C-alpha positions as CSV (number, residue, x, y, z in Angstrom):
1,X,209.3,68.3,191.0
2,X,211.5,65.9,192.8
3,X,210.7,62.1,192.5
4,X,208.7,61.7,195.8
5,X,206.8,64.9,195.3
6,X,206.0,64.0,191.7
7,X,204.8,60.6,192.8
8,X,202.5,62.2,195.4
9,X,201.2,64.7,192.9
10,X,200.4,61.9,190.4
11,X,198.7,59.8,193.1
12,X,196.4,62.8,193.9
13,X,195.6,63.4,190.3
14,X,194.8,59.7,189.7
15,X,192.5,59.7,192.8
16,X,190.7,62.9,191.5
17,X,190.4,61.4,188.0
18,X,188.5,58.4,189.4
19,X,186.3,60.6,191.6
20,X,185.5,63.0,188.7
21,X,184.7,60.1,186.4
22,X,182.2,58.7,189.0
23,X,180.7,62.2,189.3
24,X,180.0,62.4,185.6
25,X,183.0,64.6,184.5
26,X,184.7,64.1,181.2
27,X,188.4,64.8,181.2
28,X,189.8,67.0,178.5
29,X,193.1,68.8,177.8
30,X,193.4,72.3,176.2
31,X,196.5,73.9,174.6
32,X,198.9,75.8,176.8
33,X,199.3,78.5,174.2
34,X,196.4,80.1,172.3
35,X,196.0,82.8,169.7
36,X,195.5,86.4,170.9
37,X,192.1,86.5,169.0
38,X,190.6,84.0,171.4
39,X,191.6,86.1,174.4
40,X,190.3,89.2,172.7
41,X,186.9,87.6,171.9
42,X,186.6,86.6,175.6
43,X,187.5,90.0,176.9
44,X,190.5,88.7,178.8
45,X,193.0,90.5,176.6
46,X,191.5,93.9,177.5
47,X,190.9,93.2,181.2
48,X,193.9,91.0,182.1
49,X,196.4,91.3,179.2
50,X,199.1,92.9,181.3
51,X,199.3,89.6,183.3
52,X,199.6,87.3,180.4
53,X,202.8,85.8,179.1
54,X,203.0,86.6,175.3
55,X,204.7,84.8,172.4
56,X,205.2,85.8,168.8
57,X,204.4,82.9,166.5
58,X,205.5,82.9,162.8
59,X,204.2,80.5,160.3
60,X,205.8,80.0,156.8
61,X,206.1,83.6,155.7
62,X,202.9,84.9,157.2
63,X,202.8,87.9,159.5
64,X,203.7,87.2,163.1
65,X,200.8,86.2,165.3
66,X,200.6,87.0,169.0
67,X,199.7,84.2,171.3
68,X,199.5,83.9,175.0
69,X,200.2,81.1,177.5
70,X,196.8,80.4,179.1
71,X,196.2,82.1,182.4
72,X,193.0,80.1,182.8
73,X,191.2,77.1,181.2
74,X,187.7,78.6,180.5
75,X,188.1,79.7,176.9
76,X,189.5,76.3,175.9
77,X,186.6,74.5,177.6
78,X,184.1,76.6,175.8
79,X,185.8,76.0,172.5
80,X,185.4,72.2,173.1
81,X,181.8,72.7,174.2
82,X,181.0,74.7,171.1
83,X,182.3,72.0,168.8
84,X,180.3,69.1,170.1
85,X,176.9,69.9,171.7
86,X,173.9,69.2,169.5
87,X,171.0,69.5,171.9
88,X,170.1,71.0,175.3
89,X,169.1,67.5,176.2
90,X,172.8,66.7,176.4
91,X,173.1,69.1,179.4
92,X,174.5,69.3,181.9
93,X,177.9,68.6,180.3
94,X,180.8,68.5,182.8
95,X,184.3,69.0,181.5
96,X,187.4,68.7,183.7
97,X,191.0,69.4,183.2
98,X,194.3,69.3,185.1
99,X,195.3,72.4,183.2
100,X,198.6,74.2,183.4
101,X,198.0,77.9,183.8
102,X,200.6,80.7,183.6
103,X,200.2,84.3,184.9
104,X,202.7,87.1,184.7
105,X,202.3,88.2,188.2
106,X,204.5,91.1,189.4
107,X,207.5,89.8,191.4
108,X,206.4,91.8,194.5
109,X,203.0,90.0,194.4
110,X,204.4,86.4,194.4
111,X,203.7,84.7,197.7
112,X,204.4,81.0,198.5
113,X,201.8,78.7,197.0
114,X,199.1,81.4,197.0
115,X,200.3,83.7,194.3
116,X,202.6,82.1,191.7
117,X,203.4,82.4,188.0
118,X,202.6,78.8,187.0
119,X,200.3,76.2,188.5
120,X,198.3,73.1,187.7
121,X,194.6,73.8,188.2
122,X,192.1,71.0,188.9
123,X,189.5,72.9,186.9
124,X,186.0,72.0,185.7
125,X,183.1,73.6,183.9
126,X,179.5,72.5,184.0
127,X,177.7,73.6,180.9
128,X,174.0,73.7,181.7
129,X,170.7,75.5,181.3
130,X,169.9,78.4,183.6
131,X,167.4,76.2,185.4
132,X,170.2,73.6,186.0
133,X,172.6,76.1,187.6
134,X,171.5,75.8,191.2
135,X,171.2,72.0,191.2
136,X,174.6,71.8,189.5
137,X,176.1,74.0,192.2
138,X,174.5,71.8,194.9
139,X,175.8,68.7,193.2
140,X,179.3,70.2,193.1
141,X,179.2,71.2,196.8
142,X,178.3,67.6,197.7
143,X,181.2,66.4,195.6
144,X,183.6,68.9,197.1
145,X,182.5,68.1,200.7
146,X,183.2,64.4,200.1
147,X,186.7,65.1,198.7
148,X,187.5,67.5,201.6
149,X,186.3,65.1,204.2
150,X,188.5,62.3,202.8
151,X,191.5,64.6,203.2
152,X,190.6,65.5,206.8
153,X,189.1,68.9,206.2
154,X,186.1,69.0,208.5
155,X,185.5,72.8,208.9
156,X,185.4,74.6,205.6
157,X,185.2,78.4,205.4
158,X,183.1,79.4,202.4
159,X,183.4,82.8,200.7
160,X,181.1,83.9,198.0
161,X,183.1,86.0,195.5
162,X,180.9,88.6,193.9
163,X,181.6,90.6,190.8
164,X,184.9,92.3,190.8
165,X,185.5,95.8,189.2
166,X,187.5,94.1,186.4
167,X,185.2,91.5,184.9
168,X,183.8,89.9,181.8
169,X,180.0,89.7,181.4
170,X,177.0,91.9,181.9
171,X,175.5,93.0,185.2
172,X,172.4,90.9,184.3
173,X,174.6,87.8,183.8
174,X,176.4,88.5,187.1
175,X,173.0,89.0,188.9
176,X,171.8,85.6,187.7
177,X,175.0,83.8,188.5
178,X,175.4,85.3,192.0
179,X,171.7,84.6,192.7
180,X,172.1,80.9,191.8
181,X,175.2,80.6,193.9
182,X,173.6,82.2,196.9
183,X,170.5,80.1,196.5
184,X,172.5,76.9,196.4
185,X,174.5,77.8,199.5
186,X,171.3,78.7,201.4
187,X,169.5,75.5,200.3
188,X,172.5,73.5,201.6
189,X,172.3,75.7,204.8
190,X,175.9,76.7,204.6
191,X,177.3,79.8,206.2
192,X,179.2,82.0,203.7
């Protein structure tokens, strides 16, 4: 980043931090490099391993460990969630991060700012009960509409991404998640 671009980037992050805090998000930060076992447990290693940057880590005479630069923030957020929640009454829990993600995209697939190997993702996860999913999605849509409006985006094209061929999770989990997303969009009367 050059100085003026970095200043603009930091100004945008500061603005989003304030907005997220007002919306009930708690900012966290997860490691840029995590052990292979975490990615295996999540299924990312098997499904997306070919697009991860890998590193060998050696610690005081122990066997070399394989680690990966994080291509996404999800597993780190779940690790934090798993370490702190004591009761369903604490839900929903909204965690946010300006996380650096790295993906080993093939050079022929790189495209401007749409397909890159490293990016900062304004990413958040709302941990909630199944009954809270639809209201949380509606709450997030309201938040996003305010942010977009402040930046001059009046017409927003909404696409509902459904389960891809390469995915983590059962069909039953995907059915519930897709159903809640559709219901929230329809309750908001949004075209998608």
